PDB file of C-alpha atoms and ligand atoms in Angstrom:
ATOM      1  CA  MET A   1       0.000   0.000   0.000  1.00  0.00           C
ATOM      2  CA  GLU A   2       1.369   3.402  -0.965  1.00  0.00           C
ATOM      3  CA  LEU A   3       1.632   5.559   2.109  1.00  0.00           C
ATOM      4  CA  THR A   4      -0.089   8.886   1.610  1.00  0.00           C
ATOM      5  CA  ALA A   5      -0.632  11.543   4.251  1.00  0.00           C
ATOM      6  CA  ASN A   6      -4.207  10.272   4.484  1.00  0.00           C
ATOM      7  CA  ASN A   7      -3.567   6.605   5.130  1.00  0.00           C
ATOM      8  CA  LEU A   8      -0.571   7.379   7.379  1.00  0.00           C
ATOM      9  CA  VAL A   9      -2.921   9.171   9.738  1.00  0.00           C
ATOM     10  CA  GLU A  10      -5.355   6.284   9.439  1.00  0.00           C
ATOM     11  CA  ALA A  11      -2.648   3.701  10.189  1.00  0.00           C
ATOM     12  CA  VAL A  12      -1.513   5.616  13.274  1.00  0.00           C
ATOM     13  CA  ILE A  13      -5.083   6.005  14.555  1.00  0.00           C
ATOM     14  CA  LEU A  14      -5.877   2.322  14.051  1.00  0.00           C
ATOM     15  CA  ASN A  15      -2.620   1.175  15.646  1.00  0.00           C
ATOM     16  CA  ARG A  16      -2.777   3.326  18.765  1.00  0.00           C
ATOM     17  CA  HIS A  17      -3.861   1.341  21.785  1.00  0.00           C
ATOM     18  CA  SER A  18      -3.643   2.041  25.485  1.00  0.00           C
ATOM     19  CA  VAL A  19      -0.424   0.335  26.571  1.00  0.00           C
ATOM     20  CA  ARG A  20      -0.181  -0.949  30.140  1.00  0.00           C
ATOM     21  CA  ALA A  21       3.337  -2.408  30.227  1.00  0.00           C
ATOM     22  CA  PHE A  22       6.442  -0.512  29.125  1.00  0.00           C
ATOM     23  CA  THR A  23      10.131  -1.391  28.850  1.00  0.00           C
ATOM     24  CA  ASP A  24      12.706   0.618  30.829  1.00  0.00           C
ATOM     25  CA  GLN A  25      14.089   2.152  27.617  1.00  0.00           C
ATOM     26  CA  THR A  26      14.399   5.889  28.199  1.00  0.00           C
ATOM     27  CA  VAL A  27      12.858   8.451  25.868  1.00  0.00           C
ATOM     28  CA  ASP A  28      15.182  11.046  24.356  1.00  0.00           C
ATOM     29  CA  PRO A  29      14.297  14.444  25.936  1.00  0.00           C
ATOM     30  CA  GLU A  30      14.299  16.048  22.488  1.00  0.00           C
ATOM     31  CA  ILE A  31      11.643  13.584  21.335  1.00  0.00           C
ATOM     32  CA  ILE A  32       9.436  14.532  24.303  1.00  0.00           C
ATOM     33  CA  GLN A  33       9.889  18.245  23.614  1.00  0.00           C
ATOM     34  CA  ASP A  34       9.185  17.745  19.912  1.00  0.00           C
ATOM     35  CA  LEU A  35       6.013  15.753  20.678  1.00  0.00           C
ATOM     36  CA  LEU A  36       4.667  18.452  22.967  1.00  0.00           C
ATOM     37  CA  ARG A  37       5.572  21.291  20.612  1.00  0.00           C
ATOM     38  CA  LYS A  38       3.754  19.626  17.710  1.00  0.00           C
ATOM     39  CA  ALA A  39       0.823  18.442  19.840  1.00  0.00           C
ATOM     40  CA  SER A  40       0.185  22.055  20.851  1.00  0.00           C
ATOM     41  CA  TYR A  41      -1.178  22.640  17.355  1.00  0.00           C
ATOM     42  CA  ALA A  42      -4.371  21.051  18.698  1.00  0.00           C
ATOM     43  CA  PRO A  43      -7.407  23.301  18.327  1.00  0.00           C
ATOM     44  CA  SER A  44      -8.859  25.096  21.346  1.00  0.00           C
ATOM     45  CA  GLY A  45     -11.881  27.365  21.668  1.00  0.00           C
ATOM     46  CA  THR A  46     -10.863  30.909  20.655  1.00  0.00           C
ATOM     47  CA  ASN A  47      -7.255  29.664  20.780  1.00  0.00           C
ATOM     48  CA  THR A  48      -7.238  29.850  24.587  1.00  0.00           C
ATOM     49  CA  GLN A  49      -4.732  26.963  24.759  1.00  0.00           C
ATOM     50  CA  PRO A  50      -5.969  26.202  28.260  1.00  0.00           C
ATOM     51  CA  TRP A  51      -3.355  23.572  29.023  1.00  0.00           C
ATOM     52  CA  LYS A  52      -0.247  23.106  31.045  1.00  0.00           C
ATOM     53  CA  VAL A  53       1.782  19.915  30.773  1.00  0.00           C
ATOM     54  CA  TYR A  54       4.118  18.574  33.464  1.00  0.00           C
ATOM     55  CA  VAL A  55       6.653  15.959  32.378  1.00  0.00           C
ATOM     56  CA  VAL A  56       7.801  13.772  35.273  1.00  0.00           C
ATOM     57  CA  GLN A  57      10.794  11.479  35.223  1.00  0.00           C
ATOM     58  CA  GLY A  58      13.385  10.350  37.737  1.00  0.00           C
ATOM     59  CA  ASN A  59      12.926  11.575  41.292  1.00  0.00           C
ATOM     60  CA  SER A  60       9.698  13.552  40.841  1.00  0.00           C
ATOM     61  CA  LYS A  61       8.060  10.563  39.166  1.00  0.00           C
ATOM     62  CA  LEU A  62       9.251   8.235  41.911  1.00  0.00           C
ATOM     63  CA  ARG A  63       7.957  10.518  44.691  1.00  0.00           C
ATOM     64  CA  ILE A  64       4.544  10.782  43.057  1.00  0.00           C
ATOM     65  CA  SER A  65       4.336   7.010  42.563  1.00  0.00           C
ATOM     66  CA  GLN A  66       5.406   6.191  46.119  1.00  0.00           C
ATOM     67  CA  GLN A  67       3.007   8.624  47.760  1.00  0.00           C
ATOM     68  CA  VAL A  68       0.022   7.759  45.567  1.00  0.00           C
ATOM     69  CA  ILE A  69       0.568   4.009  45.979  1.00  0.00           C
ATOM     70  CA  ALA A  70       0.766   4.470  49.769  1.00  0.00           C
ATOM     71  CA  ALA A  71      -2.553   6.363  49.695  1.00  0.00           C
ATOM     72  CA  ALA A  72      -4.245   3.817  47.403  1.00  0.00           C
ATOM     73  CA  ASP A  73      -3.008   0.999  49.626  1.00  0.00           C
ATOM     74  CA  SER A  74      -4.327   2.675  52.766  1.00  0.00           C
ATOM     75  CA  ILE A  75      -7.774   2.993  51.154  1.00  0.00           C
ATOM     76  CA  TYR A  76      -7.661  -0.662  50.060  1.00  0.00           C
ATOM     77  CA  SER A  77      -6.697  -1.849  53.541  1.00  0.00           C
ATOM     78  CA  GLY A  78      -9.427   0.298  55.134  1.00  0.00           C
ATOM     79  CA  GLN A  79      -6.927   2.444  57.079  1.00  0.00           C
ATOM     80  CA  CYS A  80      -8.226   5.533  55.380  1.00  0.00           C
ATOM     81  CA  SER A  81     -11.528   6.481  53.809  1.00  0.00           C
ATOM     82  CA  ARG A  82     -11.954   6.791  50.034  1.00  0.00           C
ATOM     83  CA  SER A  83     -13.615  10.167  50.620  1.00  0.00           C
ATOM     84  CA  GLU A  84     -10.250  11.582  51.733  1.00  0.00           C
ATOM     85  CA  PHE A  85      -9.129  11.351  48.127  1.00  0.00           C
ATOM     86  CA  SER A  86     -11.553  12.600  45.528  1.00  0.00           C
ATOM     87  CA  ALA A  87     -11.027  13.921  42.025  1.00  0.00           C
ATOM     88  CA  PRO A  88     -11.056  17.686  41.404  1.00  0.00           C
ATOM     89  CA  TYR A  89     -13.955  17.253  38.945  1.00  0.00           C
ATOM     90  CA  LEU A  90     -16.349  14.421  38.150  1.00  0.00           C
ATOM     91  CA  TYR A  91     -14.804  12.391  35.387  1.00  0.00           C
ATOM     92  CA  TYR A  92     -17.357   9.564  35.665  1.00  0.00           C
ATOM     93  CA  PRO A  93     -21.015   9.751  36.735  1.00  0.00           C
ATOM     94  CA  GLU A  94     -21.602   9.075  40.429  1.00  0.00           C
ATOM     95  CA  GLN A  95     -24.185   6.431  39.484  1.00  0.00           C
ATOM     96  CA  TRP A  96     -23.507   4.222  36.474  1.00  0.00           C
ATOM     97  CA  PHE A  97     -26.371   3.352  34.122  1.00  0.00           C
ATOM     98  CA  GLU A  98     -26.889   1.429  30.902  1.00  0.00           C
ATOM     99  CA  PRO A  99     -25.491   0.998  28.321  1.00  0.00           C
ATOM    100  CA  TYR A 100     -22.314   2.542  29.790  1.00  0.00           C
ATOM    101  CA  MET A 101     -22.230   0.346  32.866  1.00  0.00           C
ATOM    102  CA  SER A 102     -22.096  -2.803  30.716  1.00  0.00           C
ATOM    103  CA  ARG A 103     -19.451  -1.388  28.390  1.00  0.00           C
ATOM    104  CA  ARG A 104     -17.340  -0.404  31.359  1.00  0.00           C
ATOM    105  CA  ARG A 105     -17.667  -3.857  32.899  1.00  0.00           C
ATOM    106  CA  GLU A 106     -16.883  -5.563  29.617  1.00  0.00           C
ATOM    107  CA  ASN A 107     -13.724  -3.476  29.331  1.00  0.00           C
ATOM    108  CA  GLY A 108     -12.597  -4.238  32.892  1.00  0.00           C
ATOM    109  CA  TRP A 109     -13.326  -7.948  32.799  1.00  0.00           C
ATOM    110  CA  GLY A 110     -11.820  -8.215  29.319  1.00  0.00           C
ATOM    111  CA  MET A 111      -8.574  -6.789  30.639  1.00  0.00           C
ATOM    112  CA  TYR A 112      -8.502  -9.034  33.692  1.00  0.00           C
ATOM    113  CA  ALA A 113      -9.312 -12.079  31.506  1.00  0.00           C
ATOM    114  CA  VAL A 114      -6.223 -11.390  29.372  1.00  0.00           C
ATOM    115  CA  LEU A 115      -4.207 -11.340  32.618  1.00  0.00           C
ATOM    116  CA  GLY A 116      -5.877 -14.526  33.901  1.00  0.00           C
ATOM    117  CA  ILE A 117      -7.400 -12.674  36.886  1.00  0.00           C
ATOM    118  CA  SER A 118     -10.842 -13.894  37.966  1.00  0.00           C
ATOM    119  CA  LYS A 119     -13.574 -11.992  39.832  1.00  0.00           C
ATOM    120  CA  GLN A 120     -12.618 -13.585  43.150  1.00  0.00           C
ATOM    121  CA  GLN A 121      -8.991 -12.400  42.969  1.00  0.00           C
ATOM    122  CA  ARG A 122      -9.405  -9.027  44.677  1.00  0.00           C
ATOM    123  CA  GLU A 123      -5.774  -8.684  45.669  1.00  0.00           C
ATOM    124  CA  GLU A 124      -4.566  -9.352  42.109  1.00  0.00           C
ATOM    125  CA  MET A 125      -7.028  -6.780  40.805  1.00  0.00           C
ATOM    126  CA  HIS A 126      -5.791  -4.249  43.330  1.00  0.00           C
ATOM    127  CA  GLN A 127      -2.171  -4.901  42.327  1.00  0.00           C
ATOM    128  CA  GLN A 128      -3.077  -4.425  38.662  1.00  0.00           C
ATOM    129  CA  GLN A 129      -4.896  -1.192  39.555  1.00  0.00           C
ATOM    130  CA  LEU A 130      -1.775   0.007  41.378  1.00  0.00           C
ATOM    131  CA  ARG A 131       0.254  -0.437  38.169  1.00  0.00           C
ATOM    132  CA  ASN A 132      -1.461   2.752  37.018  1.00  0.00           C
ATOM    133  CA  PHE A 133       0.461   4.563  39.715  1.00  0.00           C
ATOM    134  CA  LYS A 134       3.803   3.290  38.467  1.00  0.00           C
ATOM    135  CA  PHE A 135       2.911   4.609  35.028  1.00  0.00           C
ATOM    136  CA  PHE A 136       2.913   0.920  34.054  1.00  0.00           C
ATOM    137  CA  ASP A 137       6.747   1.163  34.375  1.00  0.00           C
ATOM    138  CA  ALA A 138       6.965   3.789  31.614  1.00  0.00           C
ATOM    139  CA  PRO A 139       9.992   6.090  32.006  1.00  0.00           C
ATOM    140  CA  VAL A 140       7.917   9.228  31.417  1.00  0.00           C
ATOM    141  CA  GLY A 141       4.735  10.477  33.057  1.00  0.00           C
ATOM    142  CA  LEU A 142       2.693  13.437  31.874  1.00  0.00           C
ATOM    143  CA  PHE A 143       0.166  15.452  33.854  1.00  0.00           C
ATOM    144  CA  PHE A 144      -2.252  17.856  32.217  1.00  0.00           C
ATOM    145  CA  THR A 145      -3.688  20.768  34.153  1.00  0.00           C
ATOM    146  CA  THR A 146      -5.971  23.666  33.302  1.00  0.00           C
ATOM    147  CA  HIS A 147      -7.173  26.790  35.097  1.00  0.00           C
ATOM    148  CA  ARG A 148      -9.863  25.728  37.566  1.00  0.00           C
ATOM    149  CA  GLN A 149     -12.199  28.566  36.526  1.00  0.00           C
ATOM    150  CA  LEU A 150     -12.353  27.406  32.927  1.00  0.00           C
ATOM    151  CA  GLU A 151     -15.312  25.260  31.906  1.00  0.00           C
ATOM    152  CA  ALA A 152     -15.878  22.088  29.898  1.00  0.00           C
ATOM    153  CA  GLY A 153     -14.279  23.568  26.758  1.00  0.00           C
ATOM    154  CA  ALA A 154     -10.872  23.507  28.454  1.00  0.00           C
ATOM    155  CA  LYS A 155     -11.145  19.791  29.065  1.00  0.00           C
ATOM    156  CA  MET A 156     -12.214  19.244  25.450  1.00  0.00           C
ATOM    157  CA  ALA A 157      -9.114  21.127  24.296  1.00  0.00           C
ATOM    158  CA  ILE A 158      -6.865  19.123  26.615  1.00  0.00           C
ATOM    159  CA  ALA A 159      -8.403  15.923  25.251  1.00  0.00           C
ATOM    160  CA  MET A 160      -7.389  17.050  21.758  1.00  0.00           C
ATOM    161  CA  LEU A 161      -3.892  17.895  22.923  1.00  0.00           C
ATOM    162  CA  MET A 162      -3.663  14.458  24.527  1.00  0.00           C
ATOM    163  CA  GLN A 163      -4.860  12.719  21.371  1.00  0.00           C
ATOM    164  CA  ASN A 164      -2.230  14.600  19.345  1.00  0.00           C
ATOM    165  CA  ILE A 165       0.449  13.450  21.792  1.00  0.00           C
ATOM    166  CA  MET A 166      -0.775   9.849  21.607  1.00  0.00           C
ATOM    167  CA  LEU A 167      -0.807   9.822  17.795  1.00  0.00           C
ATOM    168  CA  LEU A 168       2.515  11.643  17.386  1.00  0.00           C
ATOM    169  CA  ALA A 169       4.055   9.225  19.898  1.00  0.00           C
ATOM    170  CA  LYS A 170       2.668   6.214  18.023  1.00  0.00           C
ATOM    171  CA  ALA A 171       4.059   7.565  14.745  1.00  0.00           C
ATOM    172  CA  GLN A 172       7.556   7.424  16.239  1.00  0.00           C
ATOM    173  CA  GLY A 173       7.326   3.977  17.798  1.00  0.00           C
ATOM    174  CA  LEU A 174       6.330   5.196  21.247  1.00  0.00           C
ATOM    175  CA  ASP A 175       3.171   4.261  23.127  1.00  0.00           C
ATOM    176  CA  THR A 176       0.930   5.839  25.722  1.00  0.00           C
ATOM    177  CA  CYS A 177      -1.862   5.236  28.203  1.00  0.00           C
ATOM    178  CA  PRO A 178      -4.153   8.128  29.136  1.00  0.00           C
ATOM    179  CA  GLN A 179      -4.909   7.887  32.871  1.00  0.00           C
ATOM    180  CA  ALA A 180      -7.771   9.556  34.686  1.00  0.00           C
ATOM    181  CA  SER A 181      -7.024   7.258  37.640  1.00  0.00           C
ATOM    182  CA  TRP A 182      -4.465   9.780  38.918  1.00  0.00           C
ATOM    183  CA  ASN A 183      -7.135  12.440  39.420  1.00  0.00           C
ATOM    184  CA  ASP A 184      -8.286  11.125  42.803  1.00  0.00           C
ATOM    185  CA  TYR A 185      -4.815  11.855  44.151  1.00  0.00           C
ATOM    186  CA  HIS A 186      -4.462  15.430  42.887  1.00  0.00           C
ATOM    187  CA  LYS A 187      -3.817  16.707  46.425  1.00  0.00           C
ATOM    188  CA  ILE A 188      -0.646  14.613  46.548  1.00  0.00           C
ATOM    189  CA  ILE A 189       0.409  15.231  42.958  1.00  0.00           C
ATOM    190  CA  MET A 190      -0.132  18.975  42.462  1.00  0.00           C
ATOM    191  CA  PRO A 191       2.297  20.173  45.193  1.00  0.00           C
ATOM    192  CA  ILE A 192       5.016  17.836  43.904  1.00  0.00           C
ATOM    193  CA  LEU A 193       4.491  19.298  40.421  1.00  0.00           C
ATOM    194  CA  GLY A 194       4.765  22.797  41.873  1.00  0.00           C
ATOM    195  CA  ALA A 195       1.319  23.596  40.405  1.00  0.00           C
ATOM    196  CA  THR A 196      -0.484  26.715  41.681  1.00  0.00           C
ATOM    197  CA  ASP A 197      -3.846  26.821  43.484  1.00  0.00           C
ATOM    198  CA  ASP A 198      -5.436  28.125  40.267  1.00  0.00           C
ATOM    199  CA  GLU A 199      -4.660  24.900  38.473  1.00  0.00           C
ATOM    200  CA  GLN A 200      -6.807  21.803  38.277  1.00  0.00           C
ATOM    201  CA  LEU A 201      -5.509  18.352  37.384  1.00  0.00           C
ATOM    202  CA  VAL A 202      -7.337  17.057  34.308  1.00  0.00           C
ATOM    203  CA  CYS A 203      -5.570  13.795  33.479  1.00  0.00           C
ATOM    204  CA  GLY A 204      -2.307  11.861  33.536  1.00  0.00           C
ATOM    205  CA  MET A 205      -0.568   9.825  30.850  1.00  0.00           C
ATOM    206  CA  SER A 206       2.164   7.183  30.623  1.00  0.00           C
ATOM    207  CA  LEU A 207       4.672   7.503  27.764  1.00  0.00           C
ATOM    208  CA  GLY A 208       7.383   5.079  26.705  1.00  0.00           C
ATOM    209  CA  TYR A 209       8.223   2.025  24.630  1.00  0.00           C
ATOM    210  CA  ALA A 210       5.679  -0.813  24.823  1.00  0.00           C
ATOM    211  CA  ASP A 211       6.788  -4.151  26.230  1.00  0.00           C
ATOM    212  CA  MET A 212       5.191  -6.409  23.649  1.00  0.00           C
ATOM    213  CA  ASN A 213       6.117  -9.524  25.651  1.00  0.00           C
ATOM    214  CA  GLU A 214       3.482  -8.555  28.226  1.00  0.00           C
ATOM    215  CA  LYS A 215       0.093 -10.058  27.412  1.00  0.00           C
ATOM    216  CA  ILE A 216      -1.817  -7.047  28.780  1.00  0.00           C
ATOM    217  CA  ASN A 217      -0.697  -5.187  25.665  1.00  0.00           C
ATOM    218  CA  SER A 218      -2.633  -7.605  23.466  1.00  0.00           C
ATOM    219  CA  PHE A 219      -5.891  -6.308  24.990  1.00  0.00           C
ATOM    220  CA  HIS A 220      -7.658  -4.281  22.304  1.00  0.00           C
ATOM    221  CA  PRO A 221     -11.269  -3.595  23.234  1.00  0.00           C
ATOM    222  CA  SER A 222     -13.809  -3.540  20.408  1.00  0.00           C
ATOM    223  CA  ARG A 223     -15.791  -0.596  19.080  1.00  0.00           C
ATOM    224  CA  LEU A 224     -19.463  -0.122  18.354  1.00  0.00           C
ATOM    225  CA  SER A 225     -20.458  -0.604  14.724  1.00  0.00           C
ATOM    226  CA  LEU A 226     -21.079   2.536  12.689  1.00  0.00           C
ATOM    227  CA  GLU A 227     -24.839   1.839  12.744  1.00  0.00           C
ATOM    228  CA  GLU A 228     -24.817   1.866  16.546  1.00  0.00           C
ATOM    229  CA  PHE A 229     -23.407   5.348  16.976  1.00  0.00           C
ATOM    230  CA  ALA A 230     -23.909   7.312  13.757  1.00  0.00           C
ATOM    231  CA  VAL A 231     -27.130   8.869  12.569  1.00  0.00           C
ATOM    232  CA  PHE A 232     -27.341  10.122   8.989  1.00  0.00           C
ATOM    233  CA  LEU A 233     -30.027  12.683   8.259  1.00  0.00           C
ATOM    234  CA  GLN A 234     -31.063  14.103   4.881  1.00  0.00           C
TER     235      GLN A 234
HETATM  236  C1  FMN B   1      -9.366  10.334  29.382  1.00  0.00           C
HETATM  237  C2  FMN B   1      -9.057   8.856  29.527  1.00  0.00           C
HETATM  238  C3  FMN B   1      -8.674   8.356  30.750  1.00  0.00           C
HETATM  239  C4  FMN B   1      -8.314   7.009  30.886  1.00  0.00           C
HETATM  240  N1  FMN B   1      -7.871   6.545  32.106  1.00  0.00           N
HETATM  241  C5  FMN B   1      -7.356   5.292  32.194  1.00  0.00           C
HETATM  242  C6  FMN B   1      -6.737   4.864  33.399  1.00  0.00           C
HETATM  243  O1  FMN B   1      -6.696   5.569  34.403  1.00  0.00           O
HETATM  244  N2  FMN B   1      -6.180   3.627  33.429  1.00  0.00           N
HETATM  245  C7  FMN B   1      -6.207   2.800  32.336  1.00  0.00           C
HETATM  246  O2  FMN B   1      -5.678   1.691  32.427  1.00  0.00           O
HETATM  247  N3  FMN B   1      -6.777   3.192  31.171  1.00  0.00           N
HETATM  248  C8  FMN B   1      -7.346   4.404  31.076  1.00  0.00           C
HETATM  249  N4  FMN B   1      -7.894   4.847  29.887  1.00  0.00           N
HETATM  250  C9  FMN B   1      -7.827   3.972  28.718  1.00  0.00           C
HETATM  251  C10 FMN B   1      -9.175   3.402  28.306  1.00  0.00           C
HETATM  252  O3  FMN B   1      -9.498   2.304  29.122  1.00  0.00           O
HETATM  253  C11 FMN B   1      -9.051   2.985  26.824  1.00  0.00           C
HETATM  254  O4  FMN B   1      -8.859   4.136  26.041  1.00  0.00           O
HETATM  255  C12 FMN B   1     -10.281   2.244  26.295  1.00  0.00           C
HETATM  256  O5  FMN B   1     -10.480   1.030  26.980  1.00  0.00           O
HETATM  257  C13 FMN B   1     -10.127   1.959  24.789  1.00  0.00           C
HETATM  258  O6  FMN B   1      -8.949   1.211  24.572  1.00  0.00           O
HETATM  259  P1  FMN B   1      -7.774   1.733  23.641  1.00  0.00           P
HETATM  260  O7  FMN B   1      -7.308   3.068  24.174  1.00  0.00           O
HETATM  261  O8  FMN B   1      -6.690   0.676  23.748  1.00  0.00           O
HETATM  262  O9  FMN B   1      -8.305   1.866  22.246  1.00  0.00           O
HETATM  263  C14 FMN B   1      -8.347   6.155  29.759  1.00  0.00           C
HETATM  264  C15 FMN B   1      -8.778   6.672  28.526  1.00  0.00           C
HETATM  265  C16 FMN B   1      -9.128   7.996  28.411  1.00  0.00           C
HETATM  266  C17 FMN B   1      -9.553   8.529  27.074  1.00  0.00           C
END
């Protein structure tokens, strides 16, 4: 197949998957800078560019991981209440409903099935959940913040910035996992980032080279058919 600008984009979109196991291969700092510079060509309402990106590696990344894992463990063991850690904005509904509840379950159980984890294995599930907070061993973590007084449009713009990063990364042999799971722990993360009180954590992301020997990376959830989500009107 001749690679044109059109099918290159298509190939990158179809080959991007959320990766949940990375090798320890480091990412050249210039590649990270280049990714972010190009990703910032994402559109934003009235060009407000309502994003700030923190790149964590080395010691800052380790401190965040250690403190968030300690907090997640203390919730799991019942030493501390879940309500002590809540996200700065509602990412998910407080009450799930159909058809989203089923899709969410299918995604979760599909992932655990690939790992051979059954519904009874609570501890194994918890350990897998904690892998989020090690950035799935990726050498680079990204945190996206916006101004807390901005509204939904800012989060839409950040989503577009994130998608650009994920596609640009994929095009150069890198992989990513967007991670809203960090949001609950914003009170731990934001001071380590040196973020101001005006900022709100929107999402995290792992960035690195995929470990294709890990079976979790073969998990590719399906999509609805076109007929299920598109409506064509004349
Ligand atoms: C904003 C956002 C936040 C997400 N947060 C997490 C997360 O915290 N942990 C995780 O393992 N996956 C997370 N995901 C990945 C989704 O589970 C994944 O995109 C979905 O299952 C579709 O799979 P795919 O990305 O491989 O196509 C997130 C995705 C998005 C878009």
